[in-house]
Amino acid sequence: MAPSKKAGRKVIQAPKKGGASGGTGAKFAKADWKEGFKKKQVGVSDMTLLTKISNESVNENLEKRWKNGDIYTYIGSVLISVNPFRDLGIYTDTVLQSYKGKNRLEMTPHVYSIAESAYYNMNAYHENQCVIISGESGAGKTEAAKRIMQYIAAVSGGEDSSIQEIKDMVLATNPLLESFGCAKTLRNNNSSRHGKYLEIMFNDHGEPIGAQITNYLLEKGRVVGQIENERNFHIFYQFTKAASAEQREMFGLQGPEAYAYTSRSNCLEVSDIDDTKDFADTIHAMQVIGLSAHEQSEIFRMLAIILWLGNVQFVEKDDGNAEIADTGVTDFVAYLMEVDSALVQKVLTSKVVETQRGGRRGSIYDVPLNPAQAGSGRDALTKAIYNNLFEWIVSRVNVSMKPRGAHTQLIGILDIFGFEIFEDNSFEQLCINYVNEKLQQIFIELTLKTEQEEYVREQIKWTPINYFNNKIVCDLIEERRPPGIFAALNDACATAHADPAAADNSFVQRLSALSSNPHFEPRGSQFLVKHYAGDVMYNIPGMTDKNKDALVKDLLDLVAGSGNQFLQSLFPDRPDPNSKKRPPTAGDRIKQSASALVENLMRAQPSYIRTIKPNQNRSSSEYDTKAILHQIKYLGLQENIRVRRAGFAYRNTFEKMVERFYLLSPATSYAGDYIWQGDPRSGCEKILTDTGIAKEEWQMGVTKAFIKNPETLFALETMRDRYWHNMAARIQRAWRNYQRYRNECATRIQRFWKNNKEGIQYAEVREYGHQILAGRKERRRFSLLSYRRFFGDYLDVGGKSAFGQEMHSICGIGSEDVAFSSKIQLLVSKLGRSSKPSPRFLVITQKAVHIVIVSEANGRQTTSLERKIPLVTIKSIAMSNFRDDWMALNCNISEEGDPVFSCIFKTELATTLLRLTQASIQLLIGPTIDYAKKKDKRTQIKVIRDETVPRNDVYKSHTIHVPSGEPPTSKSRPPAKRKPGVVRPITQGKLLRKGGPDKPVAASRPRPQAQPIPGKTATPPVSIQKPAVATVQKPTASAAGSGRSVPPPPVRQAAPPPPPEGPDVPMYKAKFQFDGQEGEMSMKKDDLVELVEKDDNGWWLVKRNGAEGWAPSNYLELVPPKPKPAPTAPPPPPTTRRPPPAPDANQATSRPAAKVPVKSVAASANAKPVSVFPGMGAGNGSSTPWKKSQQTSNGRDSDESPASSRPSSSLASKPPPPVATKPKPGPPVGAKPGAPKIPGKPPIPSAPRPTSSTATPLAQRQGGGAKPAGVGQMDLAAALAKRAQHIADNE
Ligand SMILES: Nc1ncnc2c1ncn2[C@@H]1O[C@H](COP(=O)(O)OP(=O)(O)O)[C@@H](O)[C@H]1O
Ligand SMILES: [Mg+2]
């Protein structure tokens, strides 16, 4: 009932308090709310989990929970509800919403959960649903029914106004029918005095589009009298207390105390009922349902008629006959009924008796009634009017709620009067208890009997559970032949219809025939029925009359003659007096409607709510153990638990199981396809085996698979969800790997191309240069070292540097491209002295050669353009065929004479000039250099071979001294390979195979064929994971051995064990200090290193103190080995080197696995398990009851199931670091043909002498600066060239 405000407030406060203490608003409010809601549960919330099953333990559990405010408890899917008799604040909208879309196990037990599952199942399986609520009067059935309606209205969507209208109406039927159909009884202040089955119809979107109420057996006797302290139907108090003045005027209405029917039991007020407020609610409900003002008015007129009729009193006349005490009352009744007042008086005090003779109508007598007879006649009339009024209201409500369209399914909610035992039990109790017997039958049928029968049918191993089947009691009451109680009543009525007392006697006699039934005992004017819920003693007097339930003809005539249409319409079908057919008795009707109800319910999927009443006093603290134990017993809760425990929560046909869960086994699915080739039964079995569910959790029947616990089913569902989730993750992972791989490849290609693009251009220029020199000039050793690129603009005059820009403007170059720039030594002739080389800058553009001079005047340096020689004026270039750097530009017309200069890039310079002039300039190479000293004064410079010249060459008085060079025809060494910097190997991701794509792949599982329908067995699923596990072993072992001197793992036995480290290993000494970058080996001078591998790019992999790294080969000097190595011994074939990924092995091992290559077959370490147990790894880490240890296919110890059930374990991703796997080179380095003898190290180019030892002092001078800066990014040769320029500058 209405929650007490105090209690309500308390509950709402809880989250607020939490929110405040939590500090920040919404976030905490929510968290705290959950906290508050998920209060600690006491006892077990599902009694199938009870350790001991007995009525007492059930009782104990319920008591613990009830006292803790947990009124709901499950037995499987059956909800047990113990009336709290207080507001627990558990029906708020927040709570309601929290049950939306949740399955039963996700939430604490609640009536909302039952509503949710009914609504969900209706939508999901397109099956009609019904919720059967049973229990004693006052146990909470009506409350539960209302909560279910509230829940469904709240979750069933539908913005549509007609849907909202239906929802409103459905909810409005509660106050309306409660007002007219409920009353305060000793047991319940809002006791339903009728049974009600509400069906809500839904469209295929799950939106309510209509509803229908079926009414069962209104307790109409309550209209005319109630036992002390009970009340009439609520509406009478609401109406008499709260009617409008107009109504009072119209119906002469007074307070409830003024009417016999409302005041006789001395209970006008009920503590928790506000009749005035409820009246307003009733009126509002009438409006919502669409009752017109006229209809409402007529309803109240009927109530007034009943109230006033009740006040008609009879006095006994002298002759013993009845007389109306106050005709004023009958006059008013006549006014209200719109009939003649005298007629009212007449029908109330006399009755018409028609004699029948031989089947023909005889005489008609008016028989006066005594006051008692008159009184019961009057009461019969009022009862009939009220009963018919109630039925009219129900059918009127149904008219309003008629479905607005085609409905696909429905949910029925049955709230029926509870089992009743009174002091004086009469026909009404018999009917009520009979209906309850029928409901118990359904429950037994569906939960106990059918279930057990199915196990037998499916040949499931099963221990039958005994339970009391109340069918025998149902038969006792309803059976026709041999006649049961109802049939006996009917027979008694038929034989002695005129005299009620005679009929009752006849009934007594007939009942004796039933005494053989163990549930029946005749006891004189009483009889005992042993109902499932208890023994009830029924009183026979008056029973036949109640069963006959016929209004006397006079009264029917009175109503028929009324001028009031509404009153007339309440009595539509008058029995045909001429009909031979006996009109149906009350017993007939209840039997008929009960079986219709049962039929209806059996067509729907039932949910059960079994309500329990904790005490008879509506106390929120009294737990009447004895009374509850009794209810527990008769409700059969113990048996219910036993059947549930022994039984299986879920079953479905093999086909359906396979269809739903085939994804869960790799044997039945591949990439989402069904691949099982066997029959559905074997497929289903395979799935259940492969999912690792414990064998006790499931059984295979004949046509169905049975799952024992709902948890298992939910686990299967979760796995199914996770399957897709994991698949998506897998695809994403593969895609990301692919992307990463692609990007890395692209980057490498780009880098390679960038490195080469310019190089190609320069190389072309260089090639051209060689062509034009065409073996005519001796070569410097240095230029043989490698193909140096021709950069051209060595001074960056065309670039952005400050110096370049200054030069650019000094030369006045404008928009021209700078083709070449360099420092030169120009031969300058001073007056009277011999010419001397003097530094200049030379800049060549498309149009001219510029010579720039830096002169010093007054202590200030000025840079200026000394000379500009248009290209067109240059006729030829003169050079010697020695290895000197001198050249002259022979110009056409020049006052100044031809410039003669030395340029280290002479070949490039000449090449540039030829290219710019389309080779119109001649290249003269001869023993002397001819040039014009002045206009028309030609001179020759001689060249003398002089091996004593320490460096390049020396100019002195028209003679160049130069040591001999390499033969003109000698070829440059191939271009130095770049050291590719620190390049990460692309080793991660499953797309990659170790060793590259062309390496043979570990045989992967072939894609099985998709199966629409069976055939033969598919390949075992888990094989995918096996290789991963197997390959893991090796690296792990060797990795473990790396730290200690453990012999290499036996798997590698094919190859001889590596030679022990010692004198056999070639040792090198650092000639210079070298500060290495990442991946390089830093060395101090004279450090000894061990050669691991030579690479022909000038970098060798060396090892010192167990650490490996790269070092420039020209820094290294072989320490002569003791046993002299054969110089001709062929070195091991140069392995295709991969760049050094890690600086040293030790570090690599200590680093995260990500740095090292991953076995190609192994999934990434963070890959989620996919194929076998998606979803089975309990999120909370708890062990799951249904999970058995996984049997692996190769029979490995099942203890390893976590690893073996995963495609990859963390071990799988830890192969050895790549450096460690490099083969050790054999013989010493000196033998390698390609190894540059001439040091490839920067400072060297300036050493002109043939001995390589000259390099040493210079290199030493350079110190740390000699380090190949930016190696990996910069071309080694280019670096050399730059360095050479630098050195030249310094001189
Ligand atoms: N879940 C509940 N929470 C609070 N009070 C309840 C609850 N269920 C029943 N009650 C109280 O018990 C009374 C009787 O419940 P009701 O549903 O009318 O019983 P029934 O229909 O089984 O006879 C209600 O009027 C209400 O006061
Ligand atoms: Mg009720």
Short mmCIF file of C-alpha atoms in Angstrom, two decimals, residues 232-558:
data_model
loop_
_atom_site.label_atom_id
_atom_site.label_comp_id
_atom_site.label_asym_id
_atom_site.label_seq_id
_atom_site.Cartn_x
_atom_site.Cartn_y
_atom_site.Cartn_z
CA ASN A 232 -17.55 -3.42 2.66
CA PHE A 233 -15.83 -2.73 -0.67
CA HIS A 234 -13.70 0.41 -0.50
CA ILE A 235 -15.87 2.29 -2.96
CA PHE A 236 -18.76 2.57 -0.50
CA TYR A 237 -16.63 4.44 2.00
CA GLN A 238 -14.99 6.55 -0.62
CA PHE A 239 -18.35 7.50 -2.06
CA THR A 240 -20.13 8.21 1.21
CA LYS A 241 -17.20 10.18 2.56
CA ALA A 242 -16.08 12.10 -0.46
CA ALA A 243 -18.99 12.46 -2.83
CA SER A 244 -19.57 15.89 -4.24
CA ALA A 245 -22.37 18.07 -2.95
CA GLU A 246 -24.15 17.54 -6.20
CA GLN A 247 -23.95 13.78 -5.81
CA ARG A 248 -25.09 14.06 -2.21
CA GLU A 249 -28.02 16.06 -3.36
CA MET A 250 -28.88 13.81 -6.25
CA PHE A 251 -28.55 10.52 -4.36
CA GLY A 252 -29.53 11.78 -0.94
CA LEU A 253 -26.14 10.64 0.14
CA GLN A 254 -24.91 10.65 3.74
CA GLY A 255 -21.84 9.40 5.54
CA PRO A 256 -20.95 5.70 5.80
CA GLU A 257 -22.27 5.63 9.34
CA ALA A 258 -25.74 6.30 8.00
CA TYR A 259 -25.96 3.04 6.09
CA ALA A 260 -26.52 -0.40 7.45
CA TYR A 261 -24.26 -2.06 4.83
CA THR A 262 -21.31 0.11 5.68
CA SER A 263 -21.66 0.61 9.39
CA ARG A 264 -22.80 -2.66 10.83
CA SER A 265 -19.33 -4.18 11.17
CA ASN A 266 -18.18 -1.11 13.06
CA CYS A 267 -15.27 -0.27 10.83
CA LEU A 268 -15.50 2.98 9.00
CA GLU A 269 -11.87 3.98 9.07
CA VAL A 270 -8.75 2.04 8.24
CA SER A 271 -5.47 3.35 9.53
CA ASP A 272 -3.56 3.35 6.26
CA ILE A 273 -6.41 4.09 3.92
CA ASP A 274 -7.42 7.58 2.93
CA ASP A 275 -10.87 7.09 1.42
CA THR A 276 -11.23 10.68 0.30
CA LYS A 277 -7.97 10.62 -1.57
CA ASP A 278 -8.72 7.20 -2.97
CA PHE A 279 -12.07 8.47 -4.20
CA ALA A 280 -10.30 11.13 -6.20
CA ASP A 281 -8.02 8.43 -7.60
CA THR A 282 -11.04 6.34 -8.51
CA ILE A 283 -12.66 9.22 -10.34
CA HIS A 284 -9.40 9.95 -12.11
CA ALA A 285 -9.04 6.30 -13.09
CA MET A 286 -12.58 6.37 -14.47
CA GLN A 287 -11.62 9.34 -16.57
CA VAL A 288 -8.42 7.73 -17.80
CA ILE A 289 -10.35 4.67 -18.80
CA GLY A 290 -12.83 6.86 -20.59
CA LEU A 291 -16.02 6.50 -18.57
CA SER A 292 -18.36 9.28 -19.50
CA ALA A 293 -19.86 11.58 -16.90
CA HIS A 294 -23.18 9.88 -17.44
CA GLU A 295 -21.69 6.44 -16.97
CA GLN A 296 -19.98 7.61 -13.82
CA SER A 297 -23.16 9.11 -12.53
CA GLU A 298 -25.10 5.93 -13.21
CA ILE A 299 -22.46 3.88 -11.42
CA PHE A 300 -22.86 6.08 -8.36
CA ARG A 301 -26.63 5.83 -8.68
CA MET A 302 -26.30 2.05 -8.41
CA LEU A 303 -24.18 2.44 -5.32
CA ALA A 304 -26.79 4.74 -3.83
CA ILE A 305 -29.53 2.22 -4.63
CA ILE A 306 -27.54 -0.48 -2.85
CA LEU A 307 -26.85 1.71 0.18
CA TRP A 308 -30.43 2.82 0.47
CA LEU A 309 -31.80 -0.68 -0.13
CA GLY A 310 -29.65 -1.83 2.74
CA ASN A 311 -31.43 0.67 4.92
CA VAL A 312 -34.83 -0.79 4.14
CA GLN A 313 -35.91 -2.34 7.41
CA PHE A 314 -38.68 -4.79 7.99
CA VAL A 315 -40.87 -5.07 10.98
CA GLU A 316 -42.85 -8.11 11.81
CA LYS A 317 -46.56 -7.65 11.58
CA ASP A 318 -48.93 -9.45 13.88
CA ASP A 319 -49.41 -12.19 11.33
CA GLY A 320 -45.68 -12.68 11.32
CA ASN A 321 -45.30 -11.21 7.88
CA ALA A 322 -42.86 -8.50 7.08
CA GLU A 323 -43.72 -4.88 6.66
CA ILE A 324 -41.52 -2.04 5.48
CA ALA A 325 -40.48 -0.13 8.57
CA ASP A 326 -40.01 3.18 6.83
CA THR A 327 -41.58 3.59 3.44
CA GLY A 328 -39.69 6.83 3.05
CA VAL A 329 -36.64 4.69 2.40
CA THR A 330 -38.38 2.53 -0.18
CA ASP A 331 -39.77 5.66 -1.79
CA PHE A 332 -36.27 6.99 -2.19
CA VAL A 333 -35.08 3.63 -3.49
CA ALA A 334 -37.94 3.68 -5.99
CA TYR A 335 -36.89 7.17 -7.02
CA LEU A 336 -33.34 6.06 -7.53
CA MET A 337 -34.38 2.91 -9.39
CA GLU A 338 -36.92 4.82 -11.38
CA VAL A 339 -39.64 2.36 -10.51
CA ASP A 340 -42.97 2.58 -8.78
CA SER A 341 -42.57 2.91 -5.04
CA ALA A 342 -45.47 0.59 -4.28
CA LEU A 343 -43.95 -2.07 -6.45
CA VAL A 344 -40.74 -1.84 -4.48
CA GLN A 345 -42.62 -2.37 -1.27
CA LYS A 346 -44.49 -5.27 -2.75
CA VAL A 347 -41.53 -7.21 -4.13
CA LEU A 348 -39.62 -6.71 -0.95
CA THR A 349 -42.34 -8.10 1.28
CA SER A 350 -43.93 -10.83 -0.80
CA LYS A 351 -43.03 -13.30 -3.47
CA VAL A 352 -44.92 -14.78 -6.36
CA VAL A 353 -45.23 -18.53 -6.32
CA GLU A 354 -46.36 -20.33 -9.39
CA THR A 355 -47.61 -23.85 -9.05
CA GLN A 356 -46.86 -26.29 -11.75
CA ARG A 357 -49.15 -29.13 -12.64
CA GLY A 358 -48.06 -31.76 -15.03
CA GLY A 359 -45.61 -29.48 -16.65
CA ARG A 360 -48.22 -26.84 -17.35
CA ARG A 361 -48.38 -23.57 -15.59
CA GLY A 362 -50.72 -23.54 -12.66
CA SER A 363 -52.03 -20.83 -10.41
CA ILE A 364 -50.00 -17.89 -9.25
CA TYR A 365 -49.95 -16.90 -5.60
CA ASP A 366 -48.60 -13.91 -3.83
CA VAL A 367 -46.90 -15.31 -0.79
CA PRO A 368 -46.09 -12.82 1.95
CA LEU A 369 -42.58 -13.03 3.37
CA ASN A 370 -41.53 -12.95 6.97
CA PRO A 371 -38.95 -10.30 7.90
CA ALA A 372 -36.03 -12.71 7.58
CA GLN A 373 -37.14 -13.82 4.13
CA ALA A 374 -37.79 -10.24 3.15
CA GLY A 375 -34.34 -9.31 4.35
CA SER A 376 -32.62 -12.01 2.33
CA GLY A 377 -34.67 -11.08 -0.74
CA ARG A 378 -33.51 -7.50 -0.35
CA ASP A 379 -29.91 -8.61 0.06
CA ALA A 380 -30.16 -10.84 -2.96
CA LEU A 381 -31.23 -7.84 -4.98
CA THR A 382 -28.39 -5.63 -3.78
CA LYS A 383 -25.81 -8.38 -4.26
CA ALA A 384 -27.04 -8.94 -7.78
CA ILE A 385 -26.93 -5.26 -8.56
CA TYR A 386 -23.38 -4.89 -7.21
CA ASN A 387 -22.10 -8.04 -8.83
CA ASN A 388 -23.51 -7.04 -12.18
CA LEU A 389 -22.25 -3.49 -11.75
CA PHE A 390 -18.76 -4.84 -11.14
CA GLU A 391 -18.91 -7.05 -14.18
CA TRP A 392 -20.21 -4.15 -16.21
CA ILE A 393 -17.24 -2.05 -15.11
CA VAL A 394 -14.82 -4.80 -16.06
CA SER A 395 -16.33 -5.19 -19.50
CA ARG A 396 -16.43 -1.42 -19.90
CA VAL A 397 -12.73 -1.28 -19.08
CA ASN A 398 -12.13 -4.01 -21.64
CA VAL A 399 -13.96 -1.99 -24.25
CA SER A 400 -11.63 0.93 -23.60
CA MET A 401 -8.53 -1.24 -23.67
CA LYS A 402 -9.51 -3.15 -26.77
CA PRO A 403 -6.39 -3.87 -28.83
CA ARG A 404 -5.63 -1.01 -31.23
CA GLY A 405 -4.28 -3.37 -33.86
CA ALA A 406 -3.12 -6.89 -34.43
CA HIS A 407 -1.21 -8.18 -31.47
CA THR A 408 1.51 -10.75 -31.78
CA GLN A 409 1.83 -11.89 -28.18
CA LEU A 410 0.73 -11.15 -24.69
CA ILE A 411 1.73 -11.22 -21.10
CA GLY A 412 -0.87 -12.33 -18.59
CA ILE A 413 -0.72 -11.47 -14.93
CA LEU A 414 -2.83 -13.53 -12.61
CA ASP A 415 -3.72 -12.00 -9.28
CA ILE A 416 -6.28 -14.18 -7.74
CA PHE A 417 -7.80 -14.37 -4.30
CA GLY A 418 -5.59 -16.33 -2.02
CA PHE A 419 -6.32 -19.52 -0.22
CA GLU A 420 -8.62 -18.80 2.73
CA ILE A 421 -9.58 -20.53 5.90
CA PHE A 422 -12.17 -18.85 8.10
CA GLU A 423 -14.12 -19.82 11.20
CA ASP A 424 -17.15 -20.13 9.04
CA ASN A 425 -16.25 -21.33 5.61
CA SER A 426 -19.00 -21.43 3.10
CA PHE A 427 -19.53 -21.74 -0.61
CA GLU A 428 -17.36 -18.71 -1.37
CA GLN A 429 -14.35 -20.19 0.36
CA LEU A 430 -14.92 -23.46 -1.41
CA CYS A 431 -14.79 -21.66 -4.74
CA ILE A 432 -11.73 -19.60 -3.82
CA ASN A 433 -9.82 -22.55 -2.47
CA TYR A 434 -10.80 -24.60 -5.45
CA VAL A 435 -9.28 -22.03 -7.81
CA ASN A 436 -6.12 -22.07 -5.72
CA GLU A 437 -6.01 -25.84 -6.00
CA LYS A 438 -6.19 -25.47 -9.74
CA LEU A 439 -3.29 -23.02 -9.75
CA GLN A 440 -1.22 -25.35 -7.62
CA GLN A 441 -1.99 -28.01 -10.20
CA ILE A 442 -0.54 -25.88 -12.96
CA PHE A 443 2.52 -25.27 -10.91
CA ILE A 444 2.97 -28.95 -10.24
CA GLU A 445 2.24 -29.84 -13.83
CA LEU A 446 4.78 -27.49 -15.23
CA THR A 447 7.55 -27.46 -12.69
CA LEU A 448 7.50 -30.92 -11.27
CA LYS A 449 5.58 -33.36 -13.36
CA THR A 450 6.31 -32.29 -16.92
CA GLU A 451 9.89 -31.69 -16.05
CA GLN A 452 10.38 -35.13 -14.59
CA GLU A 453 8.54 -36.73 -17.47
CA GLU A 454 10.84 -35.05 -19.92
CA TYR A 455 13.88 -36.49 -18.20
CA VAL A 456 12.40 -39.94 -18.50
CA ARG A 457 11.58 -39.36 -22.15
CA GLU A 458 15.04 -38.06 -22.92
CA GLN A 459 16.63 -40.87 -20.93
CA ILE A 460 18.44 -38.47 -18.71
CA LYS A 461 19.99 -39.93 -15.61
CA TRP A 462 17.66 -38.79 -12.96
CA THR A 463 16.49 -39.52 -9.46
CA PRO A 464 12.75 -38.94 -9.27
CA ILE A 465 11.57 -36.51 -6.62
CA ASN A 466 8.42 -37.25 -4.72
CA TYR A 467 5.93 -34.48 -4.36
CA PHE A 468 2.32 -34.18 -3.45
CA ASN A 469 0.18 -33.98 -6.54
CA ASN A 470 -3.05 -32.23 -5.60
CA LYS A 471 -4.92 -33.51 -8.60
CA ILE A 472 -6.86 -35.74 -6.25
CA VAL A 473 -8.23 -32.67 -4.45
CA CYS A 474 -9.14 -30.98 -7.70
CA ASP A 475 -10.97 -34.10 -8.76
CA LEU A 476 -12.75 -34.26 -5.45
CA ILE A 477 -14.23 -30.85 -6.06
CA GLU A 478 -14.79 -30.73 -9.80
CA GLU A 479 -15.28 -34.29 -10.99
CA ARG A 480 -18.60 -35.01 -12.74
CA ARG A 481 -18.64 -38.75 -12.57
CA PRO A 482 -18.49 -39.96 -9.90
CA PRO A 483 -19.96 -36.66 -8.82
CA GLY A 484 -17.58 -34.37 -6.95
CA ILE A 485 -18.61 -31.63 -4.53
CA PHE A 486 -19.82 -29.21 -7.19
CA ALA A 487 -21.78 -31.92 -9.00
CA ALA A 488 -23.36 -33.02 -5.73
CA LEU A 489 -24.37 -29.43 -5.04
CA ASN A 490 -25.91 -29.09 -8.46
CA ASP A 491 -27.82 -32.33 -8.04
CA ALA A 492 -29.09 -31.24 -4.65
CA CYS A 493 -30.23 -27.92 -6.09
CA ALA A 494 -32.01 -29.61 -8.95
CA THR A 495 -33.93 -32.09 -6.85
CA ALA A 496 -34.99 -29.79 -4.07
CA HIS A 497 -35.05 -26.43 -5.70
CA ALA A 498 -37.97 -24.97 -3.85
CA ASP A 499 -36.74 -25.51 -0.34
CA PRO A 500 -33.18 -24.46 0.49
CA ALA A 501 -33.11 -26.51 3.68
CA ALA A 502 -34.26 -29.63 1.85
CA ALA A 503 -31.65 -29.01 -0.80
CA ASP A 504 -28.92 -28.70 1.82
CA ASN A 505 -30.00 -31.98 3.30
CA SER A 506 -29.94 -33.62 -0.05
CA PHE A 507 -26.42 -32.26 -0.49
CA VAL A 508 -25.29 -33.81 2.79
CA GLN A 509 -26.52 -37.18 1.66
CA ARG A 510 -24.83 -36.95 -1.65
CA LEU A 511 -21.56 -35.98 -0.08
CA SER A 512 -21.35 -39.24 1.80
CA ALA A 513 -20.58 -40.90 -1.48
CA LEU A 514 -17.27 -39.03 -1.48
CA SER A 515 -16.07 -40.35 1.83
CA SER A 516 -13.77 -42.85 0.21
CA ASN A 517 -11.59 -39.94 -0.94
CA PRO A 518 -8.76 -39.57 1.57
CA HIS A 519 -8.97 -35.79 1.27
CA PHE A 520 -12.60 -35.65 2.23
CA GLU A 521 -14.49 -36.16 5.50
CA PRO A 522 -18.23 -35.63 5.84
CA ARG A 523 -19.11 -34.28 9.28
CA GLY A 524 -22.87 -33.88 9.56
CA SER A 525 -23.76 -30.38 8.48
CA GLN A 526 -20.13 -29.77 7.70
CA PHE A 527 -17.52 -31.42 5.58
CA LEU A 528 -13.76 -31.30 5.65
CA VAL A 529 -11.58 -30.95 2.61
CA LYS A 530 -7.87 -31.56 2.96
CA HIS A 531 -6.58 -28.95 0.59
CA TYR A 532 -2.98 -28.77 -0.51
CA ALA A 533 -2.69 -25.72 1.69
CA GLY A 534 -4.52 -27.02 4.69
CA ASP A 535 -7.67 -28.63 5.99
CA VAL A 536 -10.82 -26.56 5.69
CA MET A 537 -14.12 -27.29 7.36
CA TYR A 538 -17.01 -26.05 5.27
CA ASN A 539 -20.49 -25.33 6.62
CA ILE A 540 -23.25 -26.77 4.50
CA PRO A 541 -26.30 -24.61 5.37
CA GLY A 542 -27.02 -22.09 2.65
CA MET A 543 -24.59 -23.65 0.23
CA THR A 544 -27.15 -24.93 -2.24
CA ASP A 545 -28.85 -21.58 -2.29
CA LYS A 546 -25.59 -19.81 -2.99
CA ASN A 547 -24.83 -22.32 -5.67
CA LYS A 548 -28.20 -21.76 -7.31
CA ASP A 549 -27.48 -18.07 -7.34
CA ALA A 550 -30.77 -17.11 -8.93
CA LEU A 551 -32.65 -13.91 -8.31
CA VAL A 552 -36.36 -14.39 -7.75
CA LYS A 553 -38.56 -13.52 -10.65
CA ASP A 554 -40.27 -10.60 -8.88
CA LEU A 555 -37.00 -8.82 -8.41
CA LEU A 556 -35.98 -9.38 -11.98
CA ASP A 557 -39.33 -8.01 -13.03
CA LEU A 558 -38.81 -4.99 -10.85
#
